[in-house]
CSV table of C-alpha atoms in Angstrom, one decimal:
chain,number,residue,atom,x,y,z
A,1,UNK,CA,27.3,-2.3,8.6
A,2,UNK,CA,28.0,-5.4,10.7
A,3,UNK,CA,26.3,-8.6,9.4
A,4,UNK,CA,23.8,-10.1,11.8
A,5,UNK,CA,23.9,-13.8,10.9
A,6,UNK,CA,21.1,-16.3,11.5
A,7,UNK,CA,21.0,-17.1,15.2
A,8,UNK,CA,21.0,-13.4,16.0
A,9,UNK,CA,18.3,-11.6,17.9
A,10,UNK,CA,16.0,-9.0,16.4
A,11,UNK,CA,13.9,-6.6,18.4
A,12,UNK,CA,10.6,-5.3,17.0
A,13,UNK,CA,8.8,-2.3,18.4
A,14,UNK,CA,5.1,-3.0,18.1
A,15,UNK,CA,3.1,-6.1,18.6
A,16,UNK,CA,0.4,-6.2,16.0
A,17,UNK,CA,-0.1,-8.3,12.9
A,18,UNK,CA,2.8,-6.8,11.0
A,19,UNK,CA,5.1,-7.7,13.9
A,20,UNK,CA,3.6,-11.2,13.8
A,21,UNK,CA,4.4,-11.7,10.2
A,22,UNK,CA,7.9,-10.2,10.6
A,23,UNK,CA,8.5,-12.6,13.5
A,24,UNK,CA,7.4,-15.6,11.5
A,25,UNK,CA,9.6,-14.6,8.6
A,26,UNK,CA,12.6,-14.1,10.9
A,27,UNK,CA,12.1,-17.4,12.6
A,28,UNK,CA,12.1,-19.2,9.2
A,29,UNK,CA,15.4,-17.5,8.5
A,30,UNK,CA,16.9,-18.7,11.8
A,31,UNK,CA,16.6,-15.6,13.9
A,32,UNK,CA,15.1,-15.1,17.4
A,33,UNK,CA,12.6,-12.2,17.9
A,34,UNK,CA,12.0,-10.1,21.0
A,35,UNK,CA,8.7,-8.1,20.8
A,36,UNK,CA,8.4,-4.8,22.7
A,37,UNK,CA,4.7,-3.8,22.9
A,38,UNK,CA,1.8,-2.9,25.2
A,39,UNK,CA,-0.7,-5.7,24.9
A,40,UNK,CA,-1.1,-9.0,26.6
A,41,UNK,CA,-1.2,-12.0,24.3
A,42,UNK,CA,-0.6,-9.8,21.3
A,43,UNK,CA,-0.5,-11.1,17.7
A,44,UNK,CA,3.3,-10.7,17.5
A,45,UNK,CA,4.1,-12.0,21.0
A,46,UNK,CA,2.2,-15.2,20.3
A,47,UNK,CA,4.8,-16.3,17.7
A,48,UNK,CA,8.0,-14.7,19.1
A,49,UNK,CA,10.8,-16.0,21.3
A,50,UNK,CA,10.4,-13.2,23.9
A,51,UNK,CA,8.1,-10.3,24.6
A,52,UNK,CA,8.2,-7.2,26.8
A,53,UNK,CA,5.1,-5.3,27.8
A,54,UNK,CA,5.9,-1.8,28.8
A,55,UNK,CA,5.4,1.9,27.8
A,56,UNK,CA,7.6,3.2,25.0
A,57,UNK,CA,9.0,5.8,27.4
A,58,UNK,CA,10.0,3.2,30.1
A,59,UNK,CA,13.8,3.6,29.9
A,60,UNK,CA,14.5,0.7,32.2
A,61,UNK,CA,12.5,-1.7,30.1
A,62,UNK,CA,13.9,-0.2,26.9
A,63,UNK,CA,17.5,-0.6,28.1
A,64,UNK,CA,16.9,-4.3,28.9
A,65,UNK,CA,15.2,-4.8,25.6
A,66,UNK,CA,18.1,-3.2,23.7
A,67,UNK,CA,20.7,-5.2,25.5
A,68,UNK,CA,18.9,-8.4,24.6
A,69,UNK,CA,19.0,-7.9,20.8
A,70,UNK,CA,21.4,-7.2,17.9
A,71,UNK,CA,19.2,-4.8,15.9
A,72,UNK,CA,15.9,-3.1,16.4
A,73,UNK,CA,13.2,-2.4,13.8
A,74,UNK,CA,9.5,-1.4,14.0
A,75,UNK,CA,6.1,-2.5,12.7
A,76,UNK,CA,4.5,0.9,12.9
A,77,UNK,CA,5.9,4.4,12.5
A,78,UNK,CA,4.2,6.2,15.4
A,79,UNK,CA,7.0,5.3,17.9
A,80,UNK,CA,8.3,8.3,19.9
A,81,UNK,CA,11.5,9.5,18.3
A,82,UNK,CA,13.0,9.9,21.7
A,83,UNK,CA,12.5,6.2,22.2
A,84,UNK,CA,14.4,5.5,18.9
A,85,UNK,CA,17.2,7.9,19.9
A,86,UNK,CA,17.5,6.2,23.4
A,87,UNK,CA,17.7,2.7,21.9
A,88,UNK,CA,20.1,3.7,19.1
A,89,UNK,CA,22.7,4.6,21.8
A,90,UNK,CA,22.7,0.9,22.7
A,91,UNK,CA,21.9,-1.0,19.6
A,92,UNK,CA,21.3,-0.1,15.9
A,93,UNK,CA,17.7,0.9,15.0
A,94,UNK,CA,16.6,0.5,11.4
A,95,UNK,CA,15.0,2.6,10.0
A,96,UNK,CA,16.5,5.6,11.7
A,97,UNK,CA,15.1,8.4,13.9
A,98,UNK,CA,15.5,10.8,10.9
A,99,UNK,CA,13.3,8.6,8.7
A,100,UNK,CA,10.6,8.6,11.4
A,101,UNK,CA,10.8,12.3,12.0
A,102,UNK,CA,9.8,12.8,8.3
A,103,UNK,CA,7.2,10.1,8.0
A,104,UNK,CA,5.5,10.8,11.3
A,105,UNK,CA,4.5,14.4,10.2
A,106,UNK,CA,2.4,14.9,7.1
A,107,UNK,CA,3.7,18.4,6.6
A,108,UNK,CA,7.4,17.4,6.8
A,109,UNK,CA,6.7,14.3,4.6
A,110,UNK,CA,5.0,16.2,1.8
A,111,UNK,CA,7.5,19.0,1.9
A,112,UNK,CA,10.3,16.4,1.7
A,113,UNK,CA,8.7,14.7,-1.3
A,114,UNK,CA,8.1,18.0,-3.1
A,115,UNK,CA,11.7,19.1,-2.5
A,116,UNK,CA,12.7,16.0,-4.5
A,117,UNK,CA,10.7,17.2,-7.5
A,118,UNK,CA,8.0,14.6,-6.9
A,119,UNK,CA,4.4,15.6,-7.0
A,120,UNK,CA,1.7,15.4,-4.3
A,121,UNK,CA,-1.8,16.8,-3.9
A,122,UNK,CA,-1.7,20.6,-3.1
A,123,UNK,CA,-1.5,21.2,0.6
A,124,UNK,CA,-1.2,23.9,3.2
A,125,UNK,CA,-0.2,23.9,6.9
A,126,UNK,CA,-3.1,24.7,9.2
A,127,UNK,CA,-2.7,25.6,12.9
A,128,UNK,CA,-5.7,27.8,13.5
A,129,UNK,CA,-9.2,28.4,12.2
A,130,UNK,CA,-7.9,31.5,10.4
A,131,UNK,CA,-5.2,29.5,8.6
A,132,UNK,CA,-7.8,26.9,7.7
A,133,UNK,CA,-10.1,29.6,6.2
A,134,UNK,CA,-7.2,30.9,4.2
A,135,UNK,CA,-6.1,27.4,3.0
A,136,UNK,CA,-9.6,26.6,1.8
A,137,UNK,CA,-9.7,29.9,-0.2
A,138,UNK,CA,-6.3,29.0,-1.6
A,139,UNK,CA,-6.8,25.3,-2.4
A,140,UNK,CA,-10.5,25.1,-2.9
A,141,UNK,CA,-13.1,22.4,-2.2
A,142,UNK,CA,-13.5,19.5,-1.9
A,143,UNK,CA,-10.5,19.1,0.3
A,144,UNK,CA,-9.3,16.9,3.2
A,145,UNK,CA,-8.2,18.2,6.6
A,146,UNK,CA,-5.8,15.8,8.3
A,147,UNK,CA,-3.9,16.0,11.5
A,148,UNK,CA,-0.2,16.2,10.9
A,149,UNK,CA,0.6,13.3,13.2
A,150,UNK,CA,-0.9,10.0,14.4
A,151,UNK,CA,-3.5,9.5,11.7
A,152,UNK,CA,-4.2,6.2,9.9
A,153,UNK,CA,-7.0,4.2,8.3
A,154,UNK,CA,-9.1,7.3,8.0
A,155,UNK,CA,-8.6,8.4,11.6
A,156,UNK,CA,-7.7,12.1,12.2
A,157,UNK,CA,-9.2,13.4,9.0
A,158,UNK,CA,-12.4,15.0,7.7
A,159,UNK,CA,-13.6,16.1,4.3
A,160,UNK,CA,-14.6,19.7,3.6
A,161,UNK,CA,-17.0,20.0,0.7
A,162,UNK,CA,-18.1,23.6,1.3
A,163,UNK,CA,-16.6,26.6,3.1
A,164,UNK,CA,-19.6,26.5,5.5
A,165,UNK,CA,-18.0,23.3,7.0
A,166,UNK,CA,-14.8,25.0,8.1
A,167,UNK,CA,-15.8,25.6,11.8
A,168,UNK,CA,-17.0,22.0,12.2
A,169,UNK,CA,-14.0,20.5,10.5
A,170,UNK,CA,-11.6,22.5,12.7
A,171,UNK,CA,-13.5,21.5,15.8
A,172,UNK,CA,-13.1,17.8,14.8
A,173,UNK,CA,-9.3,18.3,14.7
A,174,UNK,CA,-9.5,19.6,18.3
A,175,UNK,CA,-6.9,22.3,17.5
A,176,UNK,CA,-4.3,19.8,16.5
A,177,UNK,CA,-1.7,21.0,14.0
A,178,UNK,CA,-3.0,19.8,10.6
A,179,UNK,CA,-2.7,20.1,6.9
A,180,UNK,CA,-5.3,20.7,4.3
A,181,UNK,CA,-5.0,18.6,1.1
A,182,UNK,CA,-6.6,19.4,-2.2
A,183,UNK,CA,-8.8,16.7,-3.7
A,184,UNK,CA,-7.1,14.6,-6.3
A,185,UNK,CA,-9.3,13.3,-9.2
A,186,UNK,CA,-7.5,10.0,-9.5
A,187,UNK,CA,-8.1,6.9,-11.7
A,188,UNK,CA,-6.8,4.5,-9.1
A,189,UNK,CA,-4.6,4.2,-6.0
A,190,UNK,CA,-1.4,2.2,-6.1
A,191,UNK,CA,1.5,1.5,-3.9
A,192,UNK,CA,5.1,0.4,-4.3
A,193,UNK,CA,7.1,-1.3,-1.6
A,194,UNK,CA,10.8,-0.7,-1.8
A,195,UNK,CA,13.7,-2.2,0.2
A,196,UNK,CA,17.1,-0.6,0.7
A,197,UNK,CA,20.1,-2.0,2.4
A,198,UNK,CA,22.9,-0.1,4.2
A,199,UNK,CA,25.2,-0.4,1.2
A,200,UNK,CA,22.5,1.3,-1.0
A,201,UNK,CA,21.2,-1.8,-2.8
A,202,UNK,CA,17.5,-1.4,-3.7
A,203,UNK,CA,14.8,-3.8,-4.7
A,204,UNK,CA,11.2,-2.9,-5.5
A,205,UNK,CA,8.0,-4.9,-5.7
A,206,UNK,CA,5.7,-4.4,-8.7
A,207,UNK,CA,3.1,-1.6,-8.3
A,208,UNK,CA,-0.2,-2.9,-7.0
A,209,UNK,CA,-3.7,-1.4,-7.0
A,210,UNK,CA,-5.4,-0.7,-3.7
A,211,UNK,CA,-9.1,-0.4,-3.2
A,212,UNK,CA,-10.4,1.0,0.1
A,213,UNK,CA,-13.7,0.6,2.0
A,214,UNK,CA,-14.5,3.1,4.8
A,215,UNK,CA,-10.9,4.4,4.5
A,216,UNK,CA,-9.4,1.0,5.3
A,217,UNK,CA,-7.6,-1.1,2.6
A,218,UNK,CA,-10.1,-3.7,1.4
A,219,UNK,CA,-8.5,-5.3,-1.7
A,220,UNK,CA,-5.0,-5.3,-3.3
A,221,UNK,CA,-4.6,-6.4,-6.9
A,222,UNK,CA,-1.1,-7.4,-8.0
A,223,UNK,CA,0.0,-6.1,-10.4
A,224,UNK,CA,-1.9,-2.8,-10.9
A,225,UNK,CA,-3.6,-2.3,-14.2
A,226,UNK,CA,-1.4,0.5,-15.4
A,227,UNK,CA,0.9,1.0,-18.4
A,228,UNK,CA,4.5,0.1,-18.3
A,229,UNK,CA,5.7,3.8,-18.3
A,230,UNK,CA,3.4,4.6,-15.3
A,231,UNK,CA,4.7,1.5,-13.5
A,232,UNK,CA,8.3,2.5,-14.2
A,233,UNK,CA,7.6,6.0,-13.0
A,234,UNK,CA,6.1,4.7,-9.7
A,235,UNK,CA,9.0,2.5,-9.0
A,236,UNK,CA,11.5,5.3,-9.8
A,237,UNK,CA,9.7,7.5,-7.3
A,238,UNK,CA,9.8,4.9,-4.6
A,239,UNK,CA,13.5,4.3,-5.2
A,240,UNK,CA,14.3,8.0,-5.2
A,241,UNK,CA,12.5,8.5,-1.9
A,242,UNK,CA,14.2,5.5,-0.3
A,243,UNK,CA,17.6,6.7,-1.4
A,244,UNK,CA,17.2,10.4,-0.4
A,245,UNK,CA,15.7,9.5,3.0
A,246,UNK,CA,18.6,7.1,3.6
A,247,UNK,CA,16.4,4.2,4.4
A,248,UNK,CA,17.6,0.9,5.8
A,249,UNK,CA,14.7,-1.4,5.8
A,250,UNK,CA,11.4,-1.2,3.9
A,251,UNK,CA,9.2,1.7,2.7
A,252,UNK,CA,5.7,1.6,1.3
A,253,UNK,CA,4.9,4.5,-1.0
A,254,UNK,CA,1.2,5.1,-1.5
A,255,UNK,CA,0.4,7.0,-4.7
A,256,UNK,CA,-2.4,8.2,-6.9
A,257,UNK,CA,-2.6,7.7,-10.7
A,258,UNK,CA,-4.5,10.6,-12.2
A,259,UNK,CA,-6.8,10.5,-15.2
A,260,UNK,CA,-3.8,11.9,-17.2
A,261,UNK,CA,-1.5,9.1,-15.9
A,262,UNK,CA,0.5,11.4,-13.6
A,263,UNK,CA,1.8,9.7,-10.5
A,264,UNK,CA,1.4,11.7,-7.2
A,265,UNK,CA,2.6,10.5,-3.8
A,266,UNK,CA,0.0,10.3,-1.0
A,267,UNK,CA,1.7,8.8,2.0
A,268,UNK,CA,4.9,7.0,3.2
A,269,UNK,CA,5.1,4.1,5.6
A,270,UNK,CA,8.7,3.0,6.7
A,271,UNK,CA,7.7,-0.6,7.4
A,272,UNK,CA,5.9,-3.6,5.9
A,273,UNK,CA,2.6,-2.6,4.5
A,274,UNK,CA,-0.9,-4.1,4.3
A,275,UNK,CA,-0.7,-3.8,0.5
A,276,UNK,CA,2.3,-6.1,0.5
A,277,UNK,CA,0.8,-9.2,2.1
A,278,UNK,CA,0.3,-10.9,-1.2
A,279,UNK,CA,4.1,-11.2,-1.5
A,280,UNK,CA,4.1,-14.0,1.1
A,281,UNK,CA,2.7,-16.4,-1.5
A,282,UNK,CA,3.4,-14.7,-4.8
A,283,UNK,CA,7.1,-13.8,-4.6
A,284,UNK,CA,10.4,-15.5,-4.1
A,285,UNK,CA,11.1,-13.1,-1.2
A,286,UNK,CA,8.2,-11.7,0.7
A,287,UNK,CA,8.2,-8.2,2.1
A,288,UNK,CA,8.6,-9.7,5.6
A,289,UNK,CA,11.7,-11.7,4.6
A,290,UNK,CA,13.0,-8.6,2.8
A,291,UNK,CA,12.9,-6.3,5.8
A,292,UNK,CA,14.8,-9.0,7.9
A,293,UNK,CA,17.4,-9.2,5.1
A,294,UNK,CA,17.8,-5.4,5.0
A,295,UNK,CA,18.1,-4.7,8.7
A,296,UNK,CA,20.5,-7.6,9.3
A,297,UNK,CA,22.9,-6.7,6.4
A,298,UNK,CA,22.1,-9.7,4.3
A,299,UNK,CA,21.8,-9.4,0.5
A,300,UNK,CA,18.4,-8.3,-0.6
A,301,UNK,CA,16.2,-11.1,-2.0
A,302,UNK,CA,14.5,-11.4,-5.3
A,303,UNK,CA,11.2,-9.4,-5.3
A,304,UNK,CA,10.0,-10.7,-8.7
A,305,UNK,CA,6.6,-12.4,-8.5
A,306,UNK,CA,6.0,-15.9,-9.9
A,307,UNK,CA,2.2,-15.3,-9.8
A,308,UNK,CA,-0.3,-12.6,-10.0
A,309,UNK,CA,-2.5,-12.2,-6.9
A,310,UNK,CA,-5.6,-10.8,-5.3
A,311,UNK,CA,-5.4,-10.1,-1.5
A,312,UNK,CA,-8.5,-9.4,0.5
A,313,UNK,CA,-8.5,-8.1,4.1
A,314,UNK,CA,-10.7,-9.7,6.6
A,315,UNK,CA,-12.1,-6.8,8.7
A,316,UNK,CA,-14.4,-7.1,11.7
A,317,UNK,CA,-17.0,-9.8,11.2
A,318,UNK,CA,-15.6,-10.9,7.9
A,319,UNK,CA,-13.7,-13.4,10.0
A,320,UNK,CA,-16.9,-15.2,10.6
A,321,UNK,CA,-16.6,-16.6,7.0
A,322,UNK,CA,-13.4,-18.5,7.8
A,323,UNK,CA,-14.8,-21.9,7.2
A,324,UNK,CA,-16.0,-21.0,3.7
A,325,UNK,CA,-12.7,-19.4,2.9
A,326,UNK,CA,-10.8,-22.5,4.0
A,327,UNK,CA,-13.1,-24.7,1.9
A,328,UNK,CA,-11.6,-23.0,-1.3
A,329,UNK,CA,-8.3,-24.7,-1.8
A,330,UNK,CA,-7.1,-21.8,-4.0
A,331,UNK,CA,-7.2,-19.5,-0.9
A,332,UNK,CA,-4.2,-18.8,1.3
A,333,UNK,CA,-5.7,-18.0,4.7
A,334,UNK,CA,-4.0,-15.9,7.4
A,335,UNK,CA,-5.4,-15.1,10.8
A,336,UNK,CA,-3.7,-12.6,13.2
A,337,UNK,CA,-4.5,-14.2,16.6
A,338,UNK,CA,-6.9,-11.4,17.7
A,339,UNK,CA,-9.4,-12.7,20.2
A,340,UNK,CA,-12.1,-10.1,19.5
A,341,UNK,CA,-13.5,-8.8,16.2
A,342,UNK,CA,-14.5,-5.2,16.1
A,343,UNK,CA,-15.8,-3.0,13.3
A,344,UNK,CA,-12.8,-1.7,11.4
A,345,UNK,CA,-10.4,-4.2,13.0
A,346,UNK,CA,-8.1,-6.1,10.7
A,347,UNK,CA,-8.5,-9.8,11.7
A,348,UNK,CA,-6.7,-11.5,8.9
A,349,UNK,CA,-6.3,-11.7,5.1
A,350,UNK,CA,-6.8,-14.0,2.2
A,351,UNK,CA,-4.6,-14.3,-0.9
A,352,UNK,CA,-5.5,-16.0,-4.1
A,353,UNK,CA,-2.8,-16.7,-6.7
A,354,UNK,CA,-3.3,-16.4,-10.4
A,355,UNK,CA,-1.2,-17.2,-13.5
A,356,UNK,CA,1.0,-14.4,-14.7
A,357,UNK,CA,-1.1,-14.1,-17.8
A,358,UNK,CA,-4.4,-13.7,-15.9
A,359,UNK,CA,-5.5,-10.3,-14.8
A,360,UNK,CA,-6.2,-10.1,-11.0
A,361,UNK,CA,-9.7,-9.1,-10.2
A,362,UNK,CA,-12.6,-9.8,-7.7
């Protein structure tokens, strides 16, 4: 892998807040960033050297974008794989199309994880009302019906508590290929962010606890309140997946910790993750600096935290509290440059650092 030294140009597919924080980290490290997105005055474009606004299938725009940068990465995984393949003929794209093919499809993703000997919730492929009926009989209720592709933050899913809800649930999916997942009785939800370079070097951040509200991440506590063996198992799972999927970049592995302290994988995200925002203030190397290091062929940075942390998302009208948040000198305040607040829209986040011997909590 060719080293891309500071002064090089990095292309980012996607123009939201993750792209924004990646661009800021890249600039601090001496790189120029070119954003490829679809929104005027986007959060990422506001802080980047260049931006292109075009469809992800616009090959003329994609070719010009690829020829202007030394490497391409992404801030969200729902980029057409044909786009990745087209770009990769011109410039390296990290992570690869093969990584996206797995992580864009819940069936392929869970099958890949199970084939590594790693547990998930029980699941079944569903492509018709008949298959859904059979899956409910097999897995039982309660269960969650999710579209195989394009779902996030609770979108594209519905809960089935009783067999009588099967028709309504399938109608909500609009005949989209889906999976039915059995309900996991978990003690808490955690995530591990792992970085892997082209030469196989791996670094992981400490497992963190994630608490959700209305299917959207609300609070992250770093570190998670779990035993050392459970934390070690979670990190080993993340490292195994990153290695076997041949990741170059960053991967967030969302997991359940059961009442029996088993660790089950829920979802994968091959990019920086909301649950890693605390690393900006609390670690020697943030998740955003780490992905720049990984895709540019630099040595991976130290992910060890110097502080514990509580991270709170500012969603919708939460942003109206900005003056009170700033008044507290212990808060690190991040806004994403979004002009309009809407219900469920991530507008920013707040991180509060704590001593390593103090348990993070709200």
